[in-house]
Amino acid sequence: MRDGDPKWAWWIDERELAWHEGMALLDLGYPREAIGRFEESVATSPHQVRTRYVHLGYLLRAQPVVGTWNDAETTMRQIALLAGEVASARTVVLLSRILPELKHEHVPRSTRETTEQLTWLLSRAVA
């Protein structure tokens, strides 16, 4: 922030811009490029736990589209580490849309198993 910036602009930084670019790329049908931007947004927010949690959810949304199953499993494990620590209705809604899609037979078994573990953990964190 600079002195002349609007007071509401405190949250606009490289992390936030990368996340918005990832969202736009995913919506435009460029999931591989979106993943790169989501990864950047996650990497630049290690101490912003709630932001990291939300951004990991969006990264997970893009990874299955291009079939990066191992990366999706890693992302789910990262989400699991934060699930008990962060309350985010936005992320819960996002994950409730993504996780059922990762339980289908075309998804690798290890990814389905990680999905089941995360689903169970999230049900316990919310309860």
Phi, psi and omega in degrees: 000140173248163182302327183274355181286148175299148182299329182285349186276006184302330186272353182273110179218185182300322179299312182293320179295319178298319180296315179296321177296319176300316178300314181296315180298319179296315179296330180275358177092024178242068186295324180297317178292324178298319180304315179302318180289320178296320178299320178296318181294325178289317183294330183268009180230042185296332183261356177260083193299313182295316178299315179301317180300311179297313184293326174297322177300318179289325174299316178296328177298324184274326187301315179294335180300324180258003175076028177271074188295317179298319178295321178297320178296317177299316180297318178298322178294323177293320177298317181301322180296332183262345188303320180279348186260335188237134172254118181213103179301323179301315181289322178299315179297315179301311181294328179293341175271326185278311190301319177301328179291338182269009179254000181286159185296332180288348179276137179305146183305315183297325178291319178298320180294317178296322177299315179299317179297316180293319178301314179298313181299317179296323179295327178283325181289326182282326184292000000 
